[in-house]
C-alpha positions as a printed Julia matrix, in Angstrom:
325×3 Matrix{Float64}:
 -24.29   14.94    5.36
 -22.71   11.47    5.34
 -19.2    11.09    6.8
 -18.51    7.45    5.86
 -20.65    4.95    3.95
 -20.34    1.42    2.62
 -19.89    2.92   -0.85
 -16.63    4.49    0.35
 -15.12    1.05    0.97
 -16.52   -0.36   -2.28
 -15.21    2.63   -4.25
 -11.75    2.37   -2.65
 -11.52   -1.32   -3.53
 -12.8    -0.65   -7.04
 -10.22    2.08   -7.64
  -7.5    -0.24   -6.32
  -8.49   -2.89   -8.89
  -8.91   -0.38  -11.72
  -5.98    1.99  -11.12
  -3.63    0.2    -8.75
  -2.11    0.72   -5.32
  -0.14    3.81   -6.36
  -3.4     5.64   -7.08
  -4.74    4.81   -3.62
  -1.54    5.9    -1.86
  -1.56    9.18   -3.83
  -4.64   10.14   -1.83
  -2.57   10.21    1.36
  -0.64   13.25    0.14
  -1.29   16.24    2.41
  -1.12   18.63   -0.56
  -4.66   19.31   -1.86
  -3.51   20.24   -5.38
  -1.44   17.06   -5.73
  -4.41   14.95   -4.63
  -6.59   16.71   -7.18
  -4.01   16.19   -9.95
  -3.76   12.5    -9.1
  -7.43   12.09  -10.02
  -6.72   13.16  -13.61
  -3.06   12.37  -14.32
  -3.56    9.34  -16.57
  -4.48    9.44  -20.24
  -6.01    5.98  -20.53
  -7.89    5.48  -17.3
  -9.79    2.19  -17.31
 -13.18    2.79  -15.79
 -16.84    2.22  -16.51
 -18.58    5.55  -16.01
 -21.81    6.48  -17.75
 -20.17    8.9   -20.18
 -18.45    6.08  -22.1
 -21.78    4.66  -23.36
 -22.47    5.76  -26.97
 -26.25    5.71  -26.43
 -25.82    8.0   -23.41
 -23.8    10.41  -25.53
 -26.57   10.47  -28.13
 -29.1    11.14  -25.37
 -27.03   14.13  -24.25
 -26.9    15.44  -27.81
 -30.67   15.07  -28.15
 -31.39   16.86  -24.89
 -28.84   19.64  -25.47
 -29.05   20.28  -29.21
 -32.32   18.63  -30.24
 -30.5    16.17  -32.51
 -28.85   12.96  -31.32
 -26.2    13.27  -34.03
 -25.25   16.91  -33.32
 -22.68   17.61  -30.61
 -22.86   20.83  -28.68
 -19.78   22.46  -30.24
 -21.33   22.37  -33.71
 -24.68   23.47  -32.26
 -23.08   26.5   -30.58
 -21.16   27.53  -33.66
 -24.05   27.26  -36.1
 -26.82   28.65  -33.9
 -25.06   31.3   -31.8
 -21.64   32.16  -33.26
 -22.0    31.64  -37.01
 -21.37   35.31  -37.84
 -18.75   35.98  -35.15
 -15.11   36.45  -36.13
 -11.76   36.84  -34.33
 -13.17   35.26  -31.2
 -11.05   34.94  -28.07
 -11.95   32.11  -25.69
 -10.68   31.35  -22.19
 -11.12   27.77  -20.99
 -10.53   27.06  -17.31
  -9.79   23.55  -16.07
  -9.43   22.34  -19.65
  -7.94   18.9   -18.99
  -7.35   16.97  -22.22
  -8.89   19.91  -24.17
 -10.95   17.76  -26.52
 -13.77   20.3   -26.72
 -11.42   23.27  -26.96
  -9.58   21.58  -29.83
 -12.9    21.1   -31.6
 -13.73   24.79  -31.22
 -10.23   25.7   -32.43
 -11.0    23.92  -35.69
 -13.49   26.66  -36.55
 -12.09   29.7   -38.35
 -14.21   31.93  -36.1
 -11.6    31.65  -33.34
  -8.51   33.83  -33.28
  -7.32   32.64  -29.88
  -8.23   29.92  -27.39
  -6.33   29.92  -24.09
  -6.56   26.74  -22.01
  -5.57   26.8   -18.35
  -5.09   23.74  -16.12
  -2.71   22.32  -13.53
  -2.21   18.96  -15.26
   0.94   18.68  -17.38
   0.2    15.13  -18.55
  -3.12   16.04  -20.16
  -1.76   19.27  -21.65
   1.16   17.44  -23.26
  -1.34   15.19  -25.02
  -3.45   18.2   -26.05
  -0.4    20.01  -27.47
   0.47   16.92  -29.49
  -3.04   16.76  -30.94
  -3.02   20.47  -31.8
   0.32   20.06  -33.57
  -0.83   17.01  -35.51
  -3.83   18.86  -36.93
  -1.9    22.12  -37.39
  -3.95   24.3   -35.05
  -2.1    27.52  -34.27
  -4.93   29.38  -32.52
  -4.92   27.35  -29.28
  -2.48   27.78  -26.41
  -1.94   25.9   -23.17
  -0.93   27.45  -19.86
  -0.07   25.41  -16.78
  -1.36   27.48  -13.88
  -3.57   27.33  -10.83
  -6.74   29.31  -11.57
  -6.52   31.03   -8.2
  -3.21   32.68   -9.16
  -4.22   33.56  -12.73
  -4.41   37.29  -13.48
  -7.58   37.75  -15.5
  -7.15   40.45  -18.18
 -10.01   42.92  -18.18
 -12.48   43.21  -21.06
 -10.52   40.76  -23.21
 -12.33   37.49  -23.9
 -15.45   36.96  -25.99
 -16.14   33.6   -24.36
 -15.27   31.92  -21.08
 -15.82   28.18  -21.27
 -16.15   25.42  -18.68
 -16.61   21.76  -19.54
 -16.99   19.63  -16.4
 -14.55   21.88  -14.54
 -16.47   24.74  -12.89
 -17.74   22.37  -10.19
 -14.1    21.86   -9.14
 -13.63   25.5    -8.12
 -14.46   27.19   -4.84
 -15.57   30.78   -4.26
 -18.05   30.43   -7.12
 -19.75   33.78   -6.59
 -16.43   35.64   -6.74
 -15.24   33.66   -9.75
 -18.46   33.86  -11.76
 -19.78   37.19  -10.53
 -16.53   39.16  -10.52
 -13.46   37.65  -12.2
 -15.21   36.15  -15.22
 -17.5    39.14  -15.66
 -14.51   41.47  -15.74
 -12.46   39.38  -18.14
 -15.39   39.08  -20.57
 -16.15   41.83  -23.03
 -19.45   43.64  -22.33
 -21.22   41.42  -24.86
 -19.17   38.34  -23.95
 -20.62   34.9   -23.24
 -20.17   32.31  -20.54
 -20.63   28.74  -21.8
 -20.88   25.79  -19.41
 -21.45   22.05  -19.57
 -21.52   21.19  -15.9
 -22.56   19.19  -12.9
 -24.67   21.59  -10.84
 -26.03   19.15   -8.27
 -25.36   18.81   -4.53
 -22.03   19.83   -3.02
 -19.65   16.91   -2.45
 -22.18   14.61   -4.16
 -24.31   14.55   -1.02
 -27.43   13.37   -2.82
 -30.71   13.51   -0.88
 -32.33   10.29    0.33
 -35.08   10.41   -2.29
 -32.46   10.51   -5.06
 -30.52    7.57   -3.62
 -33.78    5.63   -3.25
 -34.73    6.37   -6.87
 -31.25    5.39   -8.05
 -31.58    2.03   -6.3
 -34.91    1.5    -8.03
 -33.16    2.25  -11.33
 -30.44   -0.32  -10.57
 -33.15   -2.96  -10.14
 -34.2    -2.32  -13.75
 -30.8    -3.65  -14.89
 -30.7    -7.44  -15.42
 -28.25   -9.18  -13.08
 -25.68  -10.17  -15.75
 -25.23   -6.46  -16.52
 -24.81   -5.56  -12.84
 -21.4    -7.21  -12.55
 -18.94   -4.47  -11.66
 -16.05   -3.59  -13.97
 -12.95   -5.7   -13.17
 -14.63   -7.19  -10.1
 -16.47  -10.38   -9.24
 -19.05   -8.33   -7.4
 -22.58   -7.43   -8.39
 -24.04   -3.98   -7.86
 -27.37   -4.14   -6.05
 -27.67   -0.7    -4.48
 -25.79    2.47   -3.6
 -25.45    4.2    -0.25
 -24.03    7.56   -1.28
 -20.56    9.04   -0.88
 -19.07    9.99    2.47
 -17.58   13.44    2.94
 -14.24   12.12    4.24
 -13.54   10.03    1.14
 -14.71   12.82   -1.15
 -12.17   15.23    0.34
  -9.38   12.66    0.4
 -10.02   11.49   -3.17
 -10.27   14.98   -4.69
 -10.54   18.06   -2.46
 -11.93   20.01   -5.41
 -14.75   17.62   -6.32
 -18.11   19.42   -6.31
 -16.84   21.81   -3.67
 -19.54   24.43   -4.42
 -21.42   22.83   -7.3
 -24.88   23.77   -6.03
 -23.95   27.46   -6.17
 -23.14   27.43   -9.89
 -26.56   28.11  -11.4
 -27.72   30.64   -8.77
 -24.51   32.64   -9.28
 -24.79   32.53  -13.06
 -28.47   33.46  -13.09
 -27.73   36.34  -10.72
 -24.94   37.81  -12.85
 -25.8    36.91  -16.46
 -28.7    36.78  -18.88
 -29.63   33.3   -20.04
 -29.37   32.9   -23.81
 -29.86   29.15  -23.88
 -30.07   26.48  -21.18
 -30.71   22.75  -21.49
 -30.94   20.14  -18.75
 -29.81   16.61  -19.48
 -30.38   14.78  -16.22
 -27.81   12.37  -14.88
 -29.51   12.38  -11.47
 -30.07    8.62  -11.61
 -28.16    7.38  -14.64
 -24.73    8.54  -13.47
 -24.78    6.53  -10.25
 -26.88    3.62  -11.49
 -24.5     2.94  -14.39
 -21.24    3.63  -12.55
 -18.99    0.55  -12.84
 -21.59   -1.11  -15.08
 -21.25    1.0   -18.22
 -18.83   -1.4   -19.93
 -21.75   -3.77  -20.47
 -23.46   -1.2   -22.72
 -20.7    -0.23  -25.14
 -22.17   -2.59  -27.73
 -25.89   -3.19  -27.63
 -28.15   -6.13  -28.34
 -31.93   -5.97  -27.99
 -31.91   -6.68  -24.24
 -29.29   -4.03  -23.5
 -31.06   -1.51  -25.72
 -34.33   -2.13  -23.9
 -32.59   -1.83  -20.54
 -31.17    1.58  -21.38
 -34.53    2.76  -22.72
 -36.18    1.73  -19.44
 -33.53    3.62  -17.5
 -33.99    6.7   -19.69
 -37.76    6.65  -19.18
 -37.33    6.16  -15.43
 -34.97    9.14  -15.14
 -37.22   11.3   -17.34
 -40.1    10.64  -14.95
 -37.9    11.56  -12.0
 -36.81   14.8   -13.66
 -40.43   15.95  -13.95
 -40.29   16.78  -10.24
 -36.6    17.38   -9.57
 -33.99   19.76  -11.06
 -31.35   18.27  -13.32
 -27.88   17.58  -11.94
 -26.27   18.33  -15.32
 -26.83   21.46  -17.38
 -25.54   22.97  -20.6
 -25.92   26.72  -20.86
 -24.95   29.87  -22.76
 -25.15   33.14  -20.85
 -24.7    36.79  -21.82
 -22.58   39.14  -19.76
 -24.56   41.98  -18.19
 -23.48   45.38  -16.81
 -22.68   45.5   -13.1
């Protein structure tokens, strides 16, 4: 466990340049929920994380669905839910609801209920739903821990990059979600399932630094900074808790709890062990590709694929069947 690292100071300075002083001071609030909300309360956050790279998104599609052009929503609907009707879905920690809105566009869904604590993102989601005339999706501002789960009601419970923000994973997954799902209901996740509080082991940090060296120096200039990225040191626990008390609080418990309480229908790993940290603050260089950038990404993909041969993936997409207690 690392309390404070050099990356903590670099990350604080980076966030100051990217999101301003008000974002930094918001982390001094003693209220955990308000600090968590401050991490997600802007619609157009300027950052350079790996998920903004189109080629990365195609890699995810390939690893999850088997087709770089097929996103997982369409894959789920055609392969697993094509003949299902009047579906009721509960989405927890929905945020901007982009994936839930996509699901709502399918006639298979009678009701999609999205729950989150962020009014700013939900206002934008409501506007989108209204613009495309979706009447089967609803938005509820509520803390998950105070939500009263109806019993035997939902066909699907869905998490997209949100389950790793919740604590008491075994109780949530093994009790509350099981009870709110119908007996044949499904749990669908697209999640970070790696180390708690992003406390990556030394071998992973070492491999990530080797990956960074594969990136030519011009593409290692950090977003909005006159600094070059040469290596990472890992995140310190203190900054993790200050920045977002919910971040990866029990992430490493997610898969064990799911596998204990559900039957796996489909599960696909898509890595991120090295790419996420290697490309953080550098991803803006790879939005548009020339030959050199394309070759750089391919080298990084191959390097991570080799690493994943001997280490479990930090990111997983899965569909799981409810089972009797």
